[in-house]
Amino acid sequence: MDSPRKPKSLSTNLFFLVLLMSTNLLTLFLSSTFYSSSFCYLHPISSISTLTQISSSSVADSDATENPDTQLDLPSEFLAFTSGQALPYGFNTNFDSDTFYPPVGQACTRFPDELGRFMSYKVNGSCPDDELLAQKLLLKGCEPLPRRRCRPATQPDYVDPYPLPTSLWTTPPNSSVVWTAYTCKDYTCLINRMKTQKGFDDCKDCFDLQGREKNRWASRQVIEGSLDFTIDEVLATKKPGTIRIGLDIGGGVATFAIRMKERNITILTTSMNLNGPFNNFIASRGVVPLYISISQRLPFFDNTLDIVHSMHVLSNWIPTTLLHFLMFDIYRVLRPGGLFWLDHFFCVEDQFLDVYKPLIETIGFIKLKWVVGKKLDRGAERREMYLTALLEKPLKNSW
């Protein structure tokens, strides 16, 4: 005969209820932790090596939802370069890490088609002839460009450059350039294009060293109120020998750097190859070119340069916020007492009064020279103007 059931005590029921709830909570915690950790590798820049191991379409769909800028179909050579590389000897105090992440421009992944073409090549072989593609990527903000494991083309009949000082004012040999990216196919064409070529080109007459370049920034009698400062006039504002190193932003064919070299001053020149081999030409003359755009942080440490110069490049075509950042970057790299020579800044009168004059004054420079003049070649009704200014970084801290 079955024995009668005894009702369970209240304490027993409570025990089983607590046990059931605890089990459910533990299951929920473990499942959510596993789910989160399985998706922690969906950030292609910080953990890009993991992307090469992920092929599930569900993962790609989920990542595209979380971050629409993410591109999972990036070229394999791009992934190989940008993947985190473990340091051979482990943690390094200088890096504060055990992993090295090679830098590329954040905007590179925004242009996957162009990036795919740029990073498609035979490893250890020859690079594609794609200078225009590389420059377009760079100007879009893909800066720095990713490195590549291939060899760029050179002219088969290349010859050594002319020796110094002959090279300073001599047109280089045509064999120093691969011409496929340019309208002109030799230096004779570039020298004559001001007379023969219609339409606009950057620094159209720069390659004619016997033209305007021959007298640019040269010594002359100082004319009060002129927009054209001379190098000797500017150097006279500082103690002799204290201007030694500097930078020319957008310096064309580096005539400014050549003038300074003749005065034992070292100037590096930034330049793009806008329908002309500007960087090749600069190097052939015997001074150093920097192939960077105005959007890149200047590659110098704080408070190090004696002078920064820029002619025509810094103007109203640059977005105002970008220009503000650039001006502060110039301030950053100049040493206390260093000079910023803003040469022929172009805008219209209303812009100057409402935007650019206040913007420049916020940076904190001291005005040594400040000359405003009208640009009349296209008509006074346009109210176009130039500003040429010599500005000095204060000797004392600005904070």
CSV table of C-alpha atoms in Angstrom, one decimal:
chain,number,residue,atom,x,y,z
A,1,MET,CA,0.0,0.0,0.0
A,2,ASP,CA,1.3,3.4,-0.9
A,3,SER,CA,2.3,5.6,1.8
A,4,PRO,CA,0.5,9.0,2.0
A,5,ARG,CA,2.3,12.1,0.5
A,6,LYS,CA,3.5,14.6,3.0
A,7,PRO,CA,3.2,18.3,1.8
A,8,LYS,CA,6.5,19.9,1.2
A,9,SER,CA,7.5,22.6,3.7
A,10,LEU,CA,7.6,26.3,2.7
A,11,SER,CA,11.4,26.4,3.1
A,12,THR,CA,11.8,23.6,0.6
A,13,ASN,CA,9.7,25.3,-2.0
A,14,LEU,CA,11.6,28.5,-1.6
A,15,PHE,CA,14.9,26.7,-2.0
A,16,PHE,CA,13.8,25.2,-5.4
A,17,LEU,CA,12.5,28.5,-6.5
A,18,VAL,CA,15.8,30.3,-5.8
A,19,LEU,CA,17.7,27.4,-7.4
A,20,LEU,CA,15.6,27.7,-10.6
A,21,MET,CA,16.0,31.5,-10.8
A,22,SER,CA,19.8,31.2,-10.2
A,23,THR,CA,20.1,28.7,-13.0
A,24,ASN,CA,18.2,30.8,-15.5
A,25,LEU,CA,20.3,33.9,-14.6
A,26,LEU,CA,23.5,32.0,-15.0
A,27,THR,CA,22.4,30.7,-18.4
A,28,LEU,CA,21.5,34.2,-19.5
A,29,PHE,CA,24.9,35.6,-18.4
A,30,LEU,CA,26.9,32.9,-20.1
A,31,SER,CA,25.0,33.2,-23.4
A,32,SER,CA,25.2,37.0,-23.5
A,33,THR,CA,28.9,36.9,-22.6
A,34,PHE,CA,29.6,34.4,-25.4
A,35,TYR,CA,27.5,36.4,-27.9
A,36,SER,CA,29.4,39.7,-27.1
A,37,SER,CA,32.8,38.1,-27.2
A,38,SER,CA,32.1,36.5,-30.5
A,39,PHE,CA,31.4,39.9,-32.0
A,40,CYS,CA,34.3,41.9,-30.5
A,41,TYR,CA,36.4,41.4,-33.6
A,42,LEU,CA,34.2,43.4,-35.9
A,43,HIS,CA,36.3,46.6,-36.0
A,44,PRO,CA,38.5,46.4,-39.0
A,45,ILE,CA,41.1,49.0,-38.1
A,46,SER,CA,41.9,48.0,-34.5
A,47,SER,CA,41.6,44.3,-35.1
A,48,ILE,CA,42.0,44.0,-38.8
A,49,SER,CA,43.9,40.8,-38.8
A,50,THR,CA,40.8,39.0,-37.6
A,51,LEU,CA,38.9,40.1,-40.7
A,52,THR,CA,41.0,37.7,-42.8
A,53,GLN,CA,39.6,34.8,-40.8
A,54,ILE,CA,35.9,35.9,-40.9
A,55,SER,CA,33.9,34.7,-43.9
A,56,SER,CA,30.4,34.3,-42.5
A,57,SER,CA,27.8,36.4,-44.3
A,58,SER,CA,25.9,36.9,-41.1
A,59,VAL,CA,28.9,38.5,-39.5
A,60,ALA,CA,29.3,40.8,-42.5
A,61,ASP,CA,25.7,41.8,-42.4
A,62,SER,CA,25.8,42.5,-38.6
A,63,ASP,CA,29.0,44.6,-39.0
A,64,ALA,CA,27.6,46.7,-41.8
A,65,THR,CA,24.6,47.5,-39.6
A,66,GLU,CA,26.8,48.6,-36.7
A,67,ASN,CA,29.3,50.6,-38.7
A,68,PRO,CA,28.3,51.6,-42.3
A,69,ASP,CA,31.8,52.9,-43.0
A,70,THR,CA,33.3,49.4,-42.5
A,71,GLN,CA,34.4,47.6,-45.7
A,72,LEU,CA,35.0,43.9,-45.3
A,73,ASP,CA,36.1,43.4,-49.0
A,74,LEU,CA,39.4,45.2,-48.6
A,75,PRO,CA,42.3,44.0,-50.7
A,76,SER,CA,44.5,41.3,-49.1
A,77,GLU,CA,47.7,43.4,-49.4
A,78,PHE,CA,46.0,46.3,-47.5
A,79,LEU,CA,45.0,43.8,-44.8
A,80,ALA,CA,48.5,42.4,-44.7
A,81,PHE,CA,50.0,45.9,-44.2
A,82,THR,CA,47.5,47.3,-41.7
A,83,SER,CA,47.2,44.2,-39.5
A,84,GLY,CA,48.6,44.4,-36.1
A,85,GLN,CA,52.1,43.0,-36.1
A,86,ALA,CA,53.4,41.4,-32.9
A,87,LEU,CA,56.7,42.8,-31.7
A,88,PRO,CA,59.4,40.1,-31.8
A,89,TYR,CA,60.5,40.8,-28.2
A,90,GLY,CA,57.1,41.3,-26.7
A,91,PHE,CA,56.0,44.4,-24.8
A,92,ASN,CA,57.9,47.6,-25.6
A,93,THR,CA,57.8,50.5,-23.3
A,94,ASN,CA,58.3,53.0,-26.1
A,95,PHE,CA,55.2,51.7,-27.9
A,96,ASP,CA,53.4,50.9,-24.6
A,97,SER,CA,52.2,47.8,-26.4
A,98,ASP,CA,53.3,44.4,-27.6
A,99,THR,CA,51.8,45.0,-31.1
A,100,PHE,CA,52.7,47.5,-33.9
A,101,TYR,CA,49.9,48.9,-36.1
A,102,PRO,CA,51.2,50.5,-39.3
A,103,PRO,CA,49.4,53.8,-40.1
A,104,VAL,CA,47.2,54.5,-43.1
A,105,GLY,CA,44.7,57.3,-43.7
A,106,GLN,CA,41.3,56.8,-42.1
A,107,ALA,CA,39.6,57.8,-45.4
A,108,CYS,CA,41.3,55.0,-47.4
A,109,THR,CA,38.5,52.5,-46.7
A,110,ARG,CA,35.9,55.0,-47.9
A,111,PHE,CA,37.1,54.4,-51.4
A,112,PRO,CA,37.3,50.6,-51.8
A,113,ASP,CA,37.4,50.6,-55.6
A,114,GLU,CA,40.4,52.9,-55.9
A,115,LEU,CA,42.1,51.3,-52.9
A,116,GLY,CA,41.6,47.9,-54.4
A,117,ARG,CA,43.3,49.0,-57.7
A,118,PHE,CA,46.1,50.7,-55.8
A,119,MET,CA,46.8,47.6,-53.6
A,120,SER,CA,46.5,45.0,-56.4
A,121,TYR,CA,50.0,44.1,-57.7
A,122,LYS,CA,52.4,41.2,-57.8
A,123,VAL,CA,54.3,41.0,-54.5
A,124,ASN,CA,58.1,41.4,-55.1
A,125,GLY,CA,57.3,42.5,-58.7
A,126,SER,CA,56.8,45.8,-60.5
A,127,CYS,CA,54.3,48.3,-59.3
A,128,PRO,CA,51.5,49.3,-61.7
A,129,ASP,CA,51.9,52.6,-63.5
A,130,ASP,CA,49.3,54.4,-61.4
A,131,GLU,CA,50.7,57.7,-60.2
A,132,LEU,CA,47.4,59.5,-60.9
A,133,LEU,CA,45.4,56.9,-59.0
A,134,ALA,CA,47.8,57.3,-56.0
A,135,GLN,CA,47.6,61.1,-56.0
A,136,LYS,CA,43.8,61.1,-56.2
A,137,LEU,CA,43.6,58.8,-53.2
A,138,LEU,CA,46.0,61.0,-51.3
A,139,LEU,CA,44.0,64.2,-52.1
A,140,LYS,CA,40.8,62.5,-51.0
A,141,GLY,CA,42.3,62.0,-47.6
A,142,CYS,CA,43.9,58.6,-47.9
A,143,GLU,CA,47.0,59.9,-46.3
A,144,PRO,CA,49.4,58.4,-45.6
A,145,LEU,CA,48.9,55.9,-48.4
A,146,PRO,CA,49.5,52.2,-47.4
A,147,ARG,CA,53.0,50.9,-48.2
A,148,ARG,CA,53.4,48.5,-51.1
A,149,ARG,CA,55.7,45.5,-51.8
A,150,CYS,CA,56.6,46.3,-55.4
A,151,ARG,CA,59.1,48.3,-57.4
A,152,PRO,CA,58.0,51.6,-59.1
A,153,ALA,CA,58.9,52.2,-62.7
A,154,THR,CA,62.0,54.3,-63.7
A,155,GLN,CA,63.1,55.6,-67.1
A,156,PRO,CA,65.3,53.0,-68.9
A,157,ASP,CA,67.8,55.7,-70.0
A,158,TYR,CA,68.1,57.4,-66.5
A,159,VAL,CA,71.3,59.4,-66.0
A,160,ASP,CA,72.7,61.0,-62.9
A,161,PRO,CA,71.5,64.5,-62.0
A,162,TYR,CA,73.7,67.6,-62.6
A,163,PRO,CA,76.1,68.3,-59.8
A,164,LEU,CA,75.7,71.2,-57.3
A,165,PRO,CA,75.7,74.1,-57.8
A,166,THR,CA,74.9,73.7,-61.5
A,167,SER,CA,71.7,71.8,-60.7
A,168,LEU,CA,70.1,74.7,-58.8
A,169,TRP,CA,69.3,76.7,-61.9
A,170,THR,CA,69.5,74.1,-64.7
A,171,THR,CA,66.6,72.2,-66.2
A,172,PRO,CA,67.0,68.5,-65.4
A,173,PRO,CA,67.3,65.8,-68.1
A,174,ASN,CA,64.0,64.4,-69.4
A,175,SER,CA,65.2,60.9,-68.4
A,176,SER,CA,64.7,61.8,-64.7
A,177,VAL,CA,60.9,61.5,-65.1
A,178,VAL,CA,58.4,58.8,-66.0
A,179,TRP,CA,56.0,61.0,-68.1
A,180,THR,CA,53.0,58.8,-68.5
A,181,ALA,CA,50.9,60.7,-65.9
A,182,TYR,CA,51.3,64.1,-67.5
A,183,THR,CA,50.0,66.0,-70.5
A,184,CYS,CA,53.5,67.2,-71.4
A,185,LYS,CA,56.1,64.4,-72.2
A,186,ASP,CA,59.3,66.5,-71.7
A,187,TYR,CA,60.5,69.6,-70.0
A,188,THR,CA,60.5,71.7,-73.2
A,189,CYS,CA,56.7,71.3,-73.3
A,190,LEU,CA,56.4,72.3,-69.6
A,191,ILE,CA,58.6,75.4,-70.0
A,192,ASN,CA,56.6,76.6,-73.0
A,193,ARG,CA,53.1,75.7,-71.8
A,194,MET,CA,52.4,79.2,-70.5
A,195,LYS,CA,52.5,80.3,-74.2
A,196,THR,CA,51.2,77.2,-76.0
A,197,GLN,CA,48.7,75.5,-73.6
A,198,LYS,CA,45.1,76.7,-73.0
A,199,GLY,CA,43.3,76.2,-69.8
A,200,PHE,CA,44.5,76.1,-66.2
A,201,ASP,CA,47.4,74.2,-64.7
A,202,ASP,CA,48.9,74.5,-61.3
A,203,CYS,CA,52.0,76.8,-61.3
A,204,LYS,CA,51.8,76.9,-65.1
A,205,ASP,CA,55.1,78.9,-65.6
A,206,CYS,CA,57.1,77.4,-62.7
A,207,PHE,CA,59.3,75.1,-64.8
A,208,ASP,CA,60.7,78.1,-66.8
A,209,LEU,CA,63.8,78.9,-64.6
A,210,GLN,CA,64.7,81.8,-66.8
A,211,GLY,CA,61.3,83.4,-66.5
A,212,ARG,CA,59.6,84.7,-63.4
A,213,GLU,CA,61.4,82.1,-61.2
A,214,LYS,CA,64.7,83.9,-61.9
A,215,ASN,CA,63.7,87.0,-60.0
A,216,ARG,CA,61.2,85.6,-57.4
A,217,TRP,CA,62.1,86.7,-53.8
A,218,ALA,CA,65.4,88.2,-55.1
A,219,SER,CA,67.0,91.2,-53.6
A,220,ARG,CA,65.6,94.5,-54.6
A,221,GLN,CA,64.9,97.9,-53.2
A,222,VAL,CA,62.2,97.5,-50.5
A,223,ILE,CA,59.0,99.3,-51.5
A,224,GLU,CA,56.8,100.3,-48.7
A,225,GLY,CA,53.4,98.6,-48.9
A,226,SER,CA,54.4,96.0,-51.5
A,227,LEU,CA,53.0,92.5,-51.3
A,228,ASP,CA,56.3,91.1,-52.6
A,229,PHE,CA,58.6,90.7,-49.6
A,230,THR,CA,62.1,89.6,-50.4
A,231,ILE,CA,64.0,86.9,-48.6
A,232,ASP,CA,66.7,89.4,-47.4
A,233,GLU,CA,64.0,91.7,-46.1
A,234,VAL,CA,62.5,88.9,-44.1
A,235,LEU,CA,65.8,87.6,-42.8
A,236,ALA,CA,66.7,91.1,-41.6
A,237,THR,CA,63.9,90.9,-39.0
A,238,LYS,CA,66.0,88.3,-37.0
A,239,LYS,CA,69.5,88.0,-35.8
A,240,PRO,CA,72.0,86.8,-38.5
A,241,GLY,CA,72.3,83.0,-38.5
A,242,THR,CA,69.2,82.3,-36.4
A,243,ILE,CA,67.0,81.3,-39.4
A,244,ARG,CA,68.6,77.9,-40.3
A,245,ILE,CA,65.8,75.4,-41.1
A,246,GLY,CA,62.3,75.6,-42.3
A,247,LEU,CA,59.4,74.5,-44.6
A,248,ASP,CA,57.8,75.8,-47.7
A,249,ILE,CA,54.2,74.6,-48.1
A,250,GLY,CA,53.1,74.1,-51.7
A,251,GLY,CA,56.4,75.4,-53.0
A,252,GLY,CA,56.0,74.7,-56.7
A,253,VAL,CA,59.5,73.9,-58.1
A,254,ALA,CA,61.2,74.9,-54.9
A,255,THR,CA,62.7,78.2,-56.0
A,256,PHE,CA,62.1,79.5,-52.4
A,257,ALA,CA,64.2,76.6,-51.1
A,258,ILE,CA,66.9,77.3,-53.7
A,259,ARG,CA,67.1,81.0,-52.7
A,260,MET,CA,67.4,79.9,-49.0
A,261,LYS,CA,70.0,77.3,-49.9
A,262,GLU,CA,72.2,80.0,-51.4
A,263,ARG,CA,72.0,81.6,-48.0
A,264,ASN,CA,73.0,78.4,-46.2
A,265,ILE,CA,69.4,77.8,-44.9
A,266,THR,CA,67.8,74.4,-45.3
A,267,ILE,CA,64.2,74.4,-46.5
A,268,LEU,CA,62.0,71.4,-47.3
A,269,THR,CA,59.3,71.8,-49.9
A,270,THR,CA,55.9,70.2,-50.0
A,271,SER,CA,54.4,69.8,-53.5
A,272,MET,CA,51.9,67.7,-55.3
A,273,ASN,CA,52.4,66.4,-58.9
A,274,LEU,CA,49.4,68.3,-60.4
A,275,ASN,CA,49.9,67.6,-64.2
A,276,GLY,CA,53.7,68.1,-63.8
A,277,PRO,CA,56.6,66.2,-62.2
A,278,PHE,CA,57.1,68.8,-59.5
A,279,ASN,CA,58.7,66.4,-56.9
A,280,ASN,CA,61.2,65.0,-59.5
A,281,PHE,CA,62.1,68.6,-60.6
A,282,ILE,CA,62.6,69.7,-57.0
A,283,ALA,CA,64.9,66.7,-56.2
A,284,SER,CA,66.8,67.2,-59.4
A,285,ARG,CA,67.6,70.8,-58.4
A,286,GLY,CA,69.3,69.5,-55.2
A,287,VAL,CA,66.7,70.2,-52.5
A,288,VAL,CA,64.3,68.0,-50.6
A,289,PRO,CA,60.7,67.5,-51.7
A,290,LEU,CA,57.9,66.3,-49.4
A,291,TYR,CA,55.0,64.6,-51.2
A,292,ILE,CA,52.2,65.5,-48.8
A,293,SER,CA,49.0,67.4,-49.1
A,294,ILE,CA,47.8,70.3,-46.9
A,295,SER,CA,45.4,68.0,-45.1
A,296,GLN,CA,48.3,66.0,-43.4
A,297,ARG,CA,49.7,66.8,-40.0
A,298,LEU,CA,53.1,68.4,-40.6
A,299,PRO,CA,55.8,65.7,-40.0
A,300,PHE,CA,57.9,67.8,-37.5
A,301,PHE,CA,58.1,67.9,-33.7
A,302,ASP,CA,56.7,70.8,-31.7
A,303,ASN,CA,58.8,74.0,-31.5
A,304,THR,CA,61.5,73.0,-34.0
A,305,LEU,CA,61.4,75.1,-37.2
A,306,ASP,CA,62.8,78.6,-37.7
A,307,ILE,CA,60.5,79.6,-40.6
A,308,VAL,CA,57.4,78.3,-42.5
A,309,HIS,CA,56.5,79.9,-45.8
A,310,SER,CA,53.6,79.4,-48.2
A,311,MET,CA,52.8,81.3,-51.3
A,312,HIS,CA,49.3,81.2,-53.0
A,313,VAL,CA,48.5,77.8,-51.7
A,314,LEU,CA,46.8,79.0,-48.4
A,315,SER,CA,43.7,80.7,-49.8
A,316,ASN,CA,39.9,80.7,-49.7
A,317,TRP,CA,39.7,77.4,-51.6
A,318,ILE,CA,40.5,75.6,-48.4
A,319,PRO,CA,37.6,74.8,-46.1
A,320,THR,CA,37.7,77.2,-43.2
A,321,THR,CA,37.9,74.6,-40.4
A,322,LEU,CA,40.7,72.8,-42.2
A,323,LEU,CA,42.5,76.1,-42.6
A,324,HIS,CA,42.2,76.8,-38.9
A,325,PHE,CA,43.7,73.4,-38.0
A,326,LEU,CA,46.5,74.0,-40.5
A,327,MET,CA,47.4,77.4,-39.1
A,328,PHE,CA,47.6,76.0,-35.6
A,329,ASP,CA,49.8,73.1,-37.0
A,330,ILE,CA,52.1,75.8,-38.4
A,331,TYR,CA,52.2,77.5,-35.0
A,332,ARG,CA,52.9,74.1,-33.4
A,333,VAL,CA,56.0,73.3,-35.4
A,334,LEU,CA,57.6,76.8,-35.3
A,335,ARG,CA,60.0,77.4,-32.4
A,336,PRO,CA,59.3,80.4,-30.1
A,337,GLY,CA,60.4,83.4,-32.2
A,338,GLY,CA,60.0,81.5,-35.4
A,339,LEU,CA,58.5,83.2,-38.5
A,340,PHE,CA,55.4,82.4,-40.5
A,341,TRP,CA,55.6,84.1,-43.9
A,342,LEU,CA,52.0,84.0,-45.4
A,343,ASP,CA,52.7,85.0,-49.0
A,344,HIS,CA,49.8,86.2,-51.2
A,345,PHE,CA,46.8,84.8,-49.3
A,346,PHE,CA,43.9,85.1,-51.8
A,347,CYS,CA,40.3,85.9,-50.9
A,348,VAL,CA,37.6,88.6,-51.5
A,349,GLU,CA,37.2,91.6,-49.3
A,350,ASP,CA,34.1,90.5,-47.4
A,351,GLN,CA,35.7,87.1,-46.7
A,352,PHE,CA,38.8,88.8,-45.4
A,353,LEU,CA,37.0,91.1,-42.9
A,354,ASP,CA,34.4,88.6,-41.7
A,355,VAL,CA,36.4,85.3,-41.8
A,356,TYR,CA,40.1,85.3,-42.5
A,357,LYS,CA,41.4,88.2,-40.6
A,358,PRO,CA,39.7,87.1,-37.4
A,359,LEU,CA,40.8,83.5,-38.0
A,360,ILE,CA,44.4,84.4,-38.4
A,361,GLU,CA,44.3,86.6,-35.4
A,362,THR,CA,43.0,83.8,-33.2
A,363,ILE,CA,46.2,81.7,-33.7
A,364,GLY,CA,48.3,84.0,-31.5
A,365,PHE,CA,51.0,85.2,-33.8
A,366,ILE,CA,52.7,88.7,-33.5
A,367,LYS,CA,52.3,90.8,-36.6
A,368,LEU,CA,55.7,92.0,-37.9
A,369,LYS,CA,54.5,92.9,-41.4
A,370,TRP,CA,50.9,93.0,-42.6
A,371,VAL,CA,50.1,94.2,-46.2
A,372,VAL,CA,46.7,94.0,-47.9
A,373,GLY,CA,46.4,94.8,-51.6
A,374,LYS,CA,43.8,94.5,-54.4
A,375,LYS,CA,44.0,91.9,-57.1
A,376,LEU,CA,42.8,93.7,-60.2
A,377,ASP,CA,43.7,91.5,-63.2
A,378,ARG,CA,40.1,90.1,-63.4
A,379,GLY,CA,38.4,93.4,-62.7
A,380,ALA,CA,37.9,95.6,-59.6
A,381,GLU,CA,34.2,94.6,-59.4
A,382,ARG,CA,35.2,91.2,-58.2
A,383,ARG,CA,36.8,92.8,-55.0
A,384,GLU,CA,39.5,90.2,-55.0
A,385,MET,CA,42.5,90.8,-52.8
A,386,TYR,CA,45.8,89.5,-51.4
A,387,LEU,CA,47.2,89.5,-47.9
A,388,THR,CA,51.0,89.1,-47.4
A,389,ALA,CA,52.0,88.9,-43.8
A,390,LEU,CA,55.1,88.1,-41.7
A,391,LEU,CA,54.1,86.7,-38.4
A,392,GLU,CA,56.2,85.7,-35.4
A,393,LYS,CA,55.5,83.0,-32.8
A,394,PRO,CA,55.7,84.6,-29.3
A,395,LEU,CA,58.8,83.8,-27.3
A,396,LYS,CA,56.8,83.1,-24.2
A,397,ASN,CA,54.2,80.3,-23.7
A,398,SER,CA,50.8,81.1,-24.9
A,399,TRP,CA,48.9,79.5,-22.0
